[in-house]
XYZ file of C-alpha atoms in Angstrom:
102
model
C 0.000 0.000 0.000
C 1.003 3.612 -0.557
C -0.171 7.030 0.612
C -1.276 8.223 -2.853
C -2.112 6.431 -6.076
C -2.342 7.303 -9.756
C -6.019 7.208 -10.715
C -5.412 5.987 -14.278
C -2.427 5.495 -16.564
C -4.623 6.962 -19.328
C -5.519 10.191 -17.499
C -3.884 13.078 -19.409
C -3.776 15.157 -16.190
C -1.877 12.465 -14.278
C -4.219 12.773 -11.297
C -3.185 11.222 -8.011
C -5.651 10.541 -5.201
C -5.422 10.305 -1.438
C -7.871 9.920 1.411
C -7.918 13.033 3.594
C -8.107 12.078 7.285
C -9.444 15.532 8.160
C -12.523 15.867 5.968
C -12.750 12.128 5.188
C -12.920 12.795 1.440
C -10.796 11.668 -1.473
C -8.787 14.507 -2.992
C -7.536 14.385 -6.609
C -4.376 16.244 -7.593
C -3.355 16.772 -11.244
C 0.399 16.377 -11.827
C 0.490 17.083 -15.594
C -0.765 19.866 -17.834
C -1.478 23.552 -17.192
C -3.247 22.948 -13.838
C -0.504 20.654 -12.460
C 0.814 20.655 -8.908
C 4.463 19.920 -8.305
C 5.000 16.293 -7.259
C 8.106 14.425 -6.112
C 6.867 11.160 -7.747
C 6.888 9.227 -4.473
C 3.756 7.256 -3.544
C 5.199 6.418 -0.102
C 6.481 9.871 0.921
C 4.597 12.218 -1.410
C 5.184 15.957 -1.592
C 2.798 18.185 -3.555
C 3.272 21.915 -4.091
C 1.724 24.374 -3.567
C -0.868 23.843 -0.831
C -4.124 21.971 -1.484
C -7.304 23.961 -0.966
C -10.730 22.326 -1.261
C -14.170 23.838 -0.728
C -17.299 21.833 0.020
C -20.826 23.158 0.055
C -22.749 22.364 3.177
C -26.234 20.856 3.040
C -29.164 23.219 2.449
C -27.042 26.153 1.283
C -24.839 26.069 4.371
C -21.619 28.102 4.162
C -18.847 26.336 2.238
C -16.447 24.208 4.260
C -12.698 24.453 3.692
C -9.973 21.806 3.825
C -6.530 23.384 3.350
C -3.231 21.554 3.736
C 0.358 20.997 2.700
C 1.594 17.489 1.906
C 5.324 17.102 2.483
C 7.343 13.865 2.734
C 4.221 11.781 3.411
C 2.858 14.048 6.144
C -0.205 16.259 5.874
C -0.163 19.636 7.624
C -3.639 21.062 8.083
C -3.876 24.836 8.121
C -5.936 26.996 10.479
C -8.726 27.680 7.973
C -9.846 24.013 7.935
C -13.339 23.283 9.264
C -12.448 19.922 10.816
C -10.825 18.883 14.083
C -7.360 18.309 12.560
C -6.781 22.002 11.755
C -3.370 23.265 12.896
C -2.039 19.692 13.176
C 0.493 17.669 11.175
C 0.022 13.897 10.909
C 1.156 11.015 8.706
C -0.893 10.689 5.545
C -2.713 7.348 5.857
C -1.929 4.470 3.517
C -4.524 3.650 0.894
C -5.102 0.824 -1.561
C -5.425 1.819 -5.197
C -9.101 2.553 -5.735
C -10.036 2.074 -2.075
C -11.836 5.415 -1.687
C -12.303 6.365 -5.323
């Protein structure tokens, strides 16, 4: 098992996925093309740059929720603007099987 996985060899954006332990969602990160994040090509100790910022709409028009983090050397650092309980903490990115949370 690894901490991130390539969604598809045929994806032109080279998207990698990981399961976020803060918001409990799967995040997809493009590593090719004009919208690409920097990536160190390590599935075991991934680093993506710049930070990852995701917005989620709450039910019934509730204010959008934010998950904002840095992933460096296989650790995920949650920033203070996150809505979940892991904000302002750094933890190991959990291992995931390819397709487990996709």
